[in-house]
Coordinates of C-alpha atoms and ligand atoms in Angstrom, one line a residue:
M1 CA 25.0 21.8 -28.2
T2 CA 25.5 21.4 -24.4
R3 CA 24.0 18.2 -23.1
V4 CA 21.3 18.7 -20.5
K5 CA 21.3 16.3 -17.6
I6 CA 19.3 15.6 -14.5
D7 CA 21.5 16.2 -11.5
T8 CA 20.5 13.0 -9.6
S9 CA 22.1 14.0 -6.3
R10 CA 20.4 17.4 -6.3
F11 CA 17.1 15.8 -7.3
K12 CA 17.4 13.3 -4.4
S13 CA 18.4 15.9 -1.8
D14 CA 15.5 18.2 -2.9
F15 CA 13.0 15.3 -2.8
D16 CA 14.2 14.2 0.6
S17 CA 14.2 17.7 2.1
L18 CA 10.6 18.3 0.9
A19 CA 9.5 15.0 2.4
T20 CA 10.5 16.2 5.9
I21 CA 7.8 18.9 5.7
G22 CA 4.7 17.6 7.3
A23 CA 6.4 14.2 7.7
T24 CA 4.5 11.6 9.8
N25 CA 6.5 9.0 11.8
D26 CA 5.3 6.2 9.5
G27 CA 7.2 7.6 6.5
G28 CA 4.3 9.6 5.0
V29 CA 3.3 13.3 4.9
H30 CA 0.3 15.2 6.1
R31 CA 0.0 18.4 4.1
P32 CA -3.7 19.2 3.4
A33 CA -4.1 22.2 1.1
L34 CA -3.3 25.6 2.6
G35 CA -2.7 24.0 6.0
P36 CA 0.4 25.0 7.9
D37 CA 2.7 22.3 6.4
H38 CA 1.4 22.8 2.9
L39 CA 2.3 26.5 3.3
K40 CA 5.7 25.5 4.6
A41 CA 6.2 23.3 1.5
R42 CA 5.4 26.3 -0.6
Q43 CA 8.0 28.3 1.2
W44 CA 10.4 25.5 0.5
F45 CA 9.4 25.6 -3.2
T46 CA 10.1 29.3 -3.4
Q47 CA 13.5 29.0 -1.8
R48 CA 14.4 25.9 -3.8
A49 CA 13.5 27.8 -7.1
Q50 CA 15.4 31.0 -6.1
R51 CA 18.4 29.0 -5.1
D52 CA 18.9 28.1 -8.8
G53 CA 18.1 31.5 -10.1
L54 CA 14.5 30.8 -11.1
T55 CA 11.9 33.6 -10.6
V56 CA 8.7 32.6 -8.6
N57 CA 5.3 33.9 -9.4
V58 CA 2.2 33.3 -7.3
D59 CA -1.2 33.8 -9.0
S60 CA -4.5 34.8 -7.4
A61 CA -5.4 31.1 -6.9
G62 CA -2.2 30.6 -5.0
N63 CA -0.5 28.5 -7.7
H64 CA 3.3 28.8 -7.3
S65 CA 5.2 28.9 -10.6
A66 CA 9.0 28.8 -10.9
V67 CA 9.7 30.5 -14.2
L68 CA 12.5 30.1 -16.8
L69 CA 12.3 32.6 -19.6
F70 CA 14.0 32.6 -23.0
P71 CA 14.6 35.6 -25.2
E72 CA 12.8 34.2 -28.3
A73 CA 9.9 32.5 -26.5
E74 CA 6.4 33.7 -26.3
K75 CA 4.3 30.9 -24.9
A76 CA 4.8 28.9 -21.7
L77 CA 5.1 25.2 -21.4
L78 CA 3.8 24.2 -18.0
L79 CA 5.3 21.3 -16.0
G80 CA 3.4 20.7 -12.8
S81 CA 1.8 18.7 -10.1
H82 CA 1.0 19.5 -6.4
L83 CA 2.6 19.8 -3.0
D84 CA -0.6 19.3 -1.0
S85 CA -1.4 15.7 0.2
V86 CA -4.4 13.8 1.3
P87 CA -4.6 13.6 5.1
Y88 CA -1.8 11.3 6.2
G89 CA -0.8 10.4 2.7
G90 CA 2.4 9.4 1.0
K91 CA 5.5 11.5 0.0
Y92 CA 5.5 10.7 -3.7
D93 CA 2.0 11.7 -4.8
G94 CA 2.3 15.2 -6.4
A95 CA 5.6 16.0 -4.7
L96 CA 7.6 13.9 -7.2
G97 CA 6.2 15.8 -10.2
V98 CA 6.9 19.2 -8.6
V99 CA 10.4 18.4 -7.6
A100 CA 11.2 16.8 -11.0
A101 CA 9.7 19.9 -12.8
L102 CA 12.0 22.1 -10.7
E103 CA 15.0 19.8 -11.5
V104 CA 14.2 20.0 -15.2
L105 CA 14.2 23.8 -15.1
S106 CA 17.5 23.9 -13.1
A107 CA 19.1 21.4 -15.5
I108 CA 18.1 23.4 -18.6
K109 CA 19.2 26.7 -17.0
A110 CA 22.5 25.2 -16.0
S111 CA 23.1 23.9 -19.5
G112 CA 22.7 27.5 -21.0
R113 CA 20.5 26.1 -23.7
S114 CA 17.8 28.4 -25.1
L115 CA 14.3 27.0 -25.9
G116 CA 11.5 28.3 -28.1
V117 CA 9.0 28.2 -25.2
N118 CA 9.3 29.6 -21.7
L119 CA 9.1 27.0 -18.9
E120 CA 7.1 27.0 -15.7
A121 CA 7.3 24.4 -12.9
V122 CA 4.0 24.8 -11.1
D123 CA 2.7 23.7 -7.7
F124 CA -1.1 23.8 -8.1
T125 CA -3.4 24.7 -5.2
D126 CA -5.6 22.0 -3.6
E127 CA -5.3 19.2 -6.2
E128 CA -6.3 16.6 -3.6
G129 CA -9.6 18.2 -2.8
T130 CA -9.3 19.2 0.8
L131 CA -11.3 22.2 -0.2
V132 CA -12.6 21.9 -3.8
G133 CA -10.3 19.6 -5.7
A134 CA -8.0 20.7 -8.6
L135 CA -8.8 24.2 -7.5
G136 CA -5.6 25.8 -8.7
S137 CA -5.3 24.1 -12.1
E138 CA -9.0 24.6 -12.9
A139 CA -8.6 28.3 -12.0
M140 CA -5.6 28.6 -14.3
A141 CA -7.3 26.7 -17.1
G142 CA -10.4 28.9 -16.8
E143 CA -12.6 26.0 -15.8
L144 CA -13.3 27.0 -12.2
T145 CA -17.0 28.0 -11.9
P146 CA -18.9 29.8 -9.0
E147 CA -21.0 26.6 -8.8
R148 CA -17.8 24.6 -7.9
L149 CA -17.3 26.9 -5.0
C150 CA -20.9 26.2 -3.8
N151 CA -20.1 22.5 -3.6
L152 CA -17.1 22.4 -1.3
R153 CA -15.5 19.3 0.1
C154 CA -15.2 21.0 3.5
S155 CA -17.4 23.3 5.4
R156 CA -17.7 26.9 4.3
E157 CA -15.9 28.1 7.5
E158 CA -13.0 25.8 6.8
F159 CA -12.8 27.1 3.2
V160 CA -12.8 30.7 4.3
E161 CA -10.2 30.0 7.0
A162 CA -8.0 28.1 4.5
L163 CA -8.1 31.0 1.9
K164 CA -7.2 33.4 4.7
R165 CA -4.2 31.3 5.7
G166 CA -3.1 31.2 2.0
D167 CA -3.7 35.0 1.7
L168 CA -6.3 34.3 -1.1
K169 CA -9.6 35.9 -1.8
E170 CA -12.6 33.9 -3.0
E171 CA -13.6 36.4 -5.7
S172 CA -10.1 36.6 -7.0
L173 CA -9.6 32.9 -7.6
F174 CA -11.1 33.2 -11.1
Q175 CA -8.6 35.8 -12.1
A176 CA -5.9 33.2 -12.2
R177 CA -7.2 32.2 -15.6
R178 CA -4.5 32.2 -18.3
N179 CA -5.3 32.8 -21.9
P180 CA -4.8 29.4 -23.6
D181 CA -3.2 31.1 -26.5
T182 CA -0.3 32.0 -24.2
L183 CA 0.2 28.3 -23.1
A184 CA 2.1 25.9 -25.3
G185 CA 1.2 22.7 -23.3
Y186 CA 1.2 20.9 -20.1
L187 CA 3.4 17.9 -18.9
E188 CA 3.1 16.1 -15.6
L189 CA 5.2 13.3 -14.0
H190 CA 3.3 11.3 -11.4
I191 CA 3.4 7.9 -9.7
E192 CA 0.8 5.5 -11.2
Q193 CA -0.9 5.0 -7.8
G194 CA -2.0 1.5 -9.1
P195 CA -0.2 -1.8 -9.5
W196 CA -0.2 -2.2 -13.3
L197 CA 3.2 -0.9 -14.3
H198 CA 5.0 -2.7 -11.5
D199 CA 3.1 -6.0 -12.1
N200 CA 4.0 -5.8 -15.8
R201 CA 7.6 -4.7 -15.2
I202 CA 7.1 -1.6 -17.4
D203 CA 9.4 1.4 -16.6
I204 CA 7.3 4.3 -17.9
G205 CA 3.5 4.6 -18.4
V206 CA 2.4 6.9 -21.2
V207 CA -1.0 8.2 -20.1
T208 CA -3.8 8.0 -22.7
S209 CA -6.7 9.3 -20.7
I210 CA -7.8 10.2 -17.2
V211 CA -11.0 8.8 -15.7
G212 CA -14.0 11.0 -15.1
S213 CA -15.8 11.0 -11.8
R214 CA -19.1 11.9 -10.1
S215 CA -19.4 12.7 -6.4
F216 CA -22.6 12.7 -4.4
R217 CA -23.6 13.5 -0.8
I218 CA -26.5 11.2 0.0
S219 CA -28.6 11.6 3.1
F220 CA -31.1 9.0 4.4
N221 CA -33.6 10.4 6.9
G222 CA -35.6 8.3 9.2
R223 CA -36.8 8.7 12.8
P224 CA -34.5 9.0 15.8
D225 CA -35.9 6.8 18.5
H226 CA -35.2 4.8 21.7
A227 CA -32.8 2.0 21.0
G228 CA -34.2 -0.1 23.8
T229 CA -38.0 0.3 23.7
T230 CA -38.6 0.5 19.9
P231 CA -39.3 -2.9 18.4
M232 CA -37.1 -4.1 15.6
T233 CA -40.1 -4.2 13.3
N234 CA -41.1 -0.6 14.0
R235 CA -38.1 1.5 13.2
A236 CA -37.1 4.0 10.5
D237 CA -33.3 3.4 10.9
A238 CA -31.5 5.8 8.6
G239 CA -28.2 4.0 9.4
L240 CA -29.5 0.7 8.1
G241 CA -30.6 2.6 4.9
A242 CA -27.1 3.9 4.3
C243 CA -25.5 0.5 4.9
A244 CA -28.0 -1.3 2.7
F245 CA -27.4 1.2 0.0
N246 CA -23.6 0.8 0.2
L247 CA -23.7 -3.0 0.1
A248 CA -26.2 -3.1 -2.8
L249 CA -24.3 -0.5 -4.8
N250 CA -21.1 -2.5 -4.4
D251 CA -22.9 -5.6 -5.8
I252 CA -24.4 -3.6 -8.8
V253 CA -21.0 -2.1 -9.7
V254 CA -19.2 -5.5 -9.5
K255 CA -21.8 -7.3 -11.5
Q256 CA -23.0 -4.7 -14.0
F257 CA -20.4 -1.9 -14.4
H258 CA -17.1 -3.5 -15.2
D259 CA -15.4 -0.3 -16.3
C260 CA -16.5 1.6 -13.1
V261 CA -15.3 1.8 -9.5
A262 CA -17.5 3.2 -6.7
T263 CA -16.7 4.1 -3.1
V264 CA -18.6 5.3 -0.1
G265 CA -15.6 7.0 1.5
G266 CA -17.5 8.5 4.5
M267 CA -20.6 7.8 6.5
E268 CA -22.0 9.7 9.4
F269 CA -24.9 8.8 11.7
K270 CA -26.9 11.4 13.7
P271 CA -27.5 11.9 16.5
G272 CA -24.7 9.3 16.8
A273 CA -25.1 7.5 20.2
F274 CA -25.3 4.0 21.6
N275 CA -28.9 4.4 22.7
I276 CA -30.5 6.2 19.8
I277 CA -31.7 4.8 16.5
P278 CA -30.0 7.0 13.8
G279 CA -32.5 9.6 12.5
Q280 CA -30.1 10.6 9.8
A281 CA -27.3 8.9 7.9
S282 CA -25.3 10.8 5.4
L283 CA -22.7 9.4 3.1
C284 CA -20.2 10.6 0.5
L285 CA -20.1 8.6 -2.7
E286 CA -17.7 8.8 -5.5
F287 CA -17.6 6.8 -8.7
R288 CA -15.2 6.8 -11.6
S289 CA -14.9 5.5 -15.2
R290 CA -13.0 6.4 -18.3
D291 CA -16.3 6.2 -20.2
K292 CA -18.7 9.1 -19.9
D293 CA -21.7 7.0 -20.9
S294 CA -21.0 4.5 -18.1
L295 CA -20.8 7.4 -15.6
E296 CA -24.2 8.6 -16.7
K297 CA -25.7 5.1 -16.5
L298 CA -24.2 4.5 -13.1
K299 CA -25.6 7.9 -11.9
A300 CA -29.1 6.8 -12.9
G301 CA -28.5 3.5 -11.1
V302 CA -27.4 5.3 -8.0
I303 CA -30.5 7.5 -7.9
N304 CA -32.8 4.5 -8.5
L305 CA -31.1 2.4 -5.8
A306 CA -31.2 5.2 -3.2
N307 CA -34.9 5.6 -3.8
D308 CA -35.6 1.9 -3.7
V309 CA -33.7 1.5 -0.4
A310 CA -35.5 4.5 1.1
R311 CA -38.9 3.2 0.1
H312 CA -38.2 -0.3 1.3
R313 CA -37.0 0.9 4.7
G314 CA -39.5 3.7 5.2
L315 CA -37.0 6.5 4.9
D316 CA -36.6 9.7 2.9
V317 CA -33.5 10.2 0.8
S318 CA -31.9 13.3 -0.7
L319 CA -29.0 13.3 -3.2
E320 CA -26.8 16.2 -4.0
E321 CA -24.2 16.0 -6.8
V322 CA -21.1 17.8 -5.6
A323 CA -18.6 17.3 -8.4
V324 CA -18.5 16.3 -12.0
W325 CA -15.3 15.5 -13.8
D326 CA -15.6 14.2 -17.3
P327 CA -13.0 11.8 -18.7
V328 CA -10.3 13.5 -20.7
H329 CA -7.8 12.4 -23.3
M330 CA -4.1 13.2 -23.5
S331 CA -2.7 14.7 -26.7
P332 CA -1.6 12.0 -29.2
D333 CA 1.4 14.2 -30.2
I334 CA 2.6 14.5 -26.5
Q335 CA 2.0 10.7 -26.0
R336 CA 4.4 10.1 -29.0
I337 CA 6.9 12.5 -27.6
I338 CA 6.9 10.8 -24.2
N339 CA 7.1 7.4 -25.8
T340 CA 10.1 8.4 -27.9
S341 CA 11.8 10.2 -25.0
A342 CA 11.5 7.0 -22.8
S343 CA 12.6 4.6 -25.6
N344 CA 15.7 6.8 -26.4
L345 CA 16.7 6.2 -22.7
G346 CA 16.3 2.5 -23.2
L347 CA 13.2 2.3 -21.0
S348 CA 10.2 0.1 -21.6
T349 CA 6.9 1.9 -22.1
A350 CA 3.2 1.1 -22.2
S351 CA 0.0 3.1 -22.8
I352 CA -2.1 3.4 -19.7
A353 CA -5.3 5.1 -18.7
S354 CA -5.2 6.9 -15.3
A355 CA -7.7 5.7 -12.8
A356 CA -6.8 8.7 -10.5
G357 CA -7.6 12.4 -11.1
H358 CA -4.8 14.8 -11.8
D359 CA -4.2 18.5 -12.5
A360 CA -3.6 17.4 -16.2
Q361 CA -7.4 16.9 -16.3
S362 CA -7.9 20.7 -16.1
F363 CA -5.6 21.4 -19.1
A364 CA -6.4 18.5 -21.4
P365 CA -9.5 20.2 -22.9
I366 CA -7.6 23.4 -23.8
I367 CA -4.0 22.8 -24.6
P368 CA -1.8 19.8 -25.6
T369 CA -1.4 17.8 -22.4
G370 CA 0.5 14.7 -21.4
M371 CA 1.4 12.6 -18.4
I372 CA 4.3 10.3 -17.5
F373 CA 3.7 7.5 -14.9
I374 CA 6.3 5.6 -13.0
P375 CA 5.5 2.3 -11.1
S376 CA 4.0 2.4 -7.6
I377 CA 5.2 -0.7 -5.6
G378 CA 2.1 -2.7 -4.7
G379 CA 0.0 0.0 -6.3
I380 CA -0.4 1.6 -2.9
S381 CA -1.2 5.3 -2.7
H382 CA -3.0 7.9 -0.5
S383 CA -1.2 6.1 2.3
P384 CA 2.1 6.4 4.2
Q385 CA 3.0 3.0 2.6
E386 CA 3.1 4.6 -0.9
F387 CA 6.5 3.8 -2.4
S388 CA 8.3 4.0 -5.7
K389 CA 11.9 2.9 -6.3
W390 CA 14.3 5.8 -6.5
R391 CA 15.6 4.5 -9.8
D392 CA 12.1 4.8 -11.2
C393 CA 11.8 8.3 -9.9
V394 CA 15.0 9.3 -11.7
N395 CA 13.8 7.6 -14.9
G396 CA 10.6 9.6 -14.7
A397 CA 12.6 12.9 -14.3
K398 CA 14.8 12.0 -17.2
V399 CA 11.8 11.3 -19.4
L400 CA 10.2 14.5 -18.2
L401 CA 13.4 16.4 -19.2
N402 CA 13.7 14.9 -22.7
A403 CA 9.9 15.2 -23.3
T404 CA 10.2 18.9 -22.3
L405 CA 13.0 19.5 -24.7
A406 CA 11.1 17.7 -27.5
A407 CA 7.8 19.3 -26.7
A408 CA 9.5 22.8 -26.6
E409 CA 10.7 22.1 -30.1
S410 CA 7.3 20.9 -31.5
L411 CA 5.0 23.3 -29.6
R412 CA 6.9 26.6 -30.2
G413 CA 5.3 29.2 -32.4
Ligands
ZN1 ZN1 -1.4 13.5 -7.2

């Protein structure tokens, strides 16, 4: 049988050419979902796939699939990740997985080998949550709900504009659902985005589970007032409420919730001027854990704390839960396949839980799903400083290729 090999120079030149799209001058990329540079990256994807004779399909959620069909295959094995980035993010997050998936398809096609499952390399829409978060993969997995589209991560106007730019219709997003019976499985290569693999000198992380998360918009409401004439003891300062809440929550999580992380990633004061006591302070809070019970307990803690702070400071508070992702587990069979594929290449492996969300989360509940991690230097991600050694990227692509071949064998039928 012909040997199938990653073409490392093609892989490198593809990765580098994609990284020029939306490039920032500090070495990162700025490609928010359905923004001009994300759409350019999608054009690049189409041209890249067609260059090697792969067909490209675009579904009603904008997911771009490069497809490699085989005569005896019925189901599709999906290999994917995302080409969108967080604002001013790094060039590896998502992009590595998509370029490696394309490379795997090209390598298998060039070898002339026929598999028992069709292959698709997918760029999913809006993984990073500029609009909704995992919009494309949830739509494809049939998990997108109308409620999710009521709790946007941007304004409704921005959402409508983004869909228009992407030539998408809100009501058609749900039609991207694929029947799980037609899908053999899902594999994703990604950077770890944390320091563990690098610190422990492990080549390949075999992902066991992906953390769940809860997101809230919290608004403290007080009384806007004159910043000069209002005595310090007679204020209903919503800004102080938001700050007190953030500091106290940090304490609670550090002391009582060892398996959780919590972040207030945004805070806005209104009216927002030097000389006005803030009448309203809204914040966006997200917390994560690999344990669903911990998430529920922390949620109860957050609600109690917000009410306590409000009462203590003479404020009103409202909480709105905007996203719920439960923790998911990767298929034990796929974990074994990834482990064997890496070991056969002489690479060291370790099981690892993902502390970051991924498109794999959408598929894990419905089809055999697995993820391959490579080390992130310093654990830095969602930053232009995000960096992985090229040797590790190539290792990841090789493991993805071998895992694809082995999974195609075991998941056919
Ligand atoms: Zn990612």
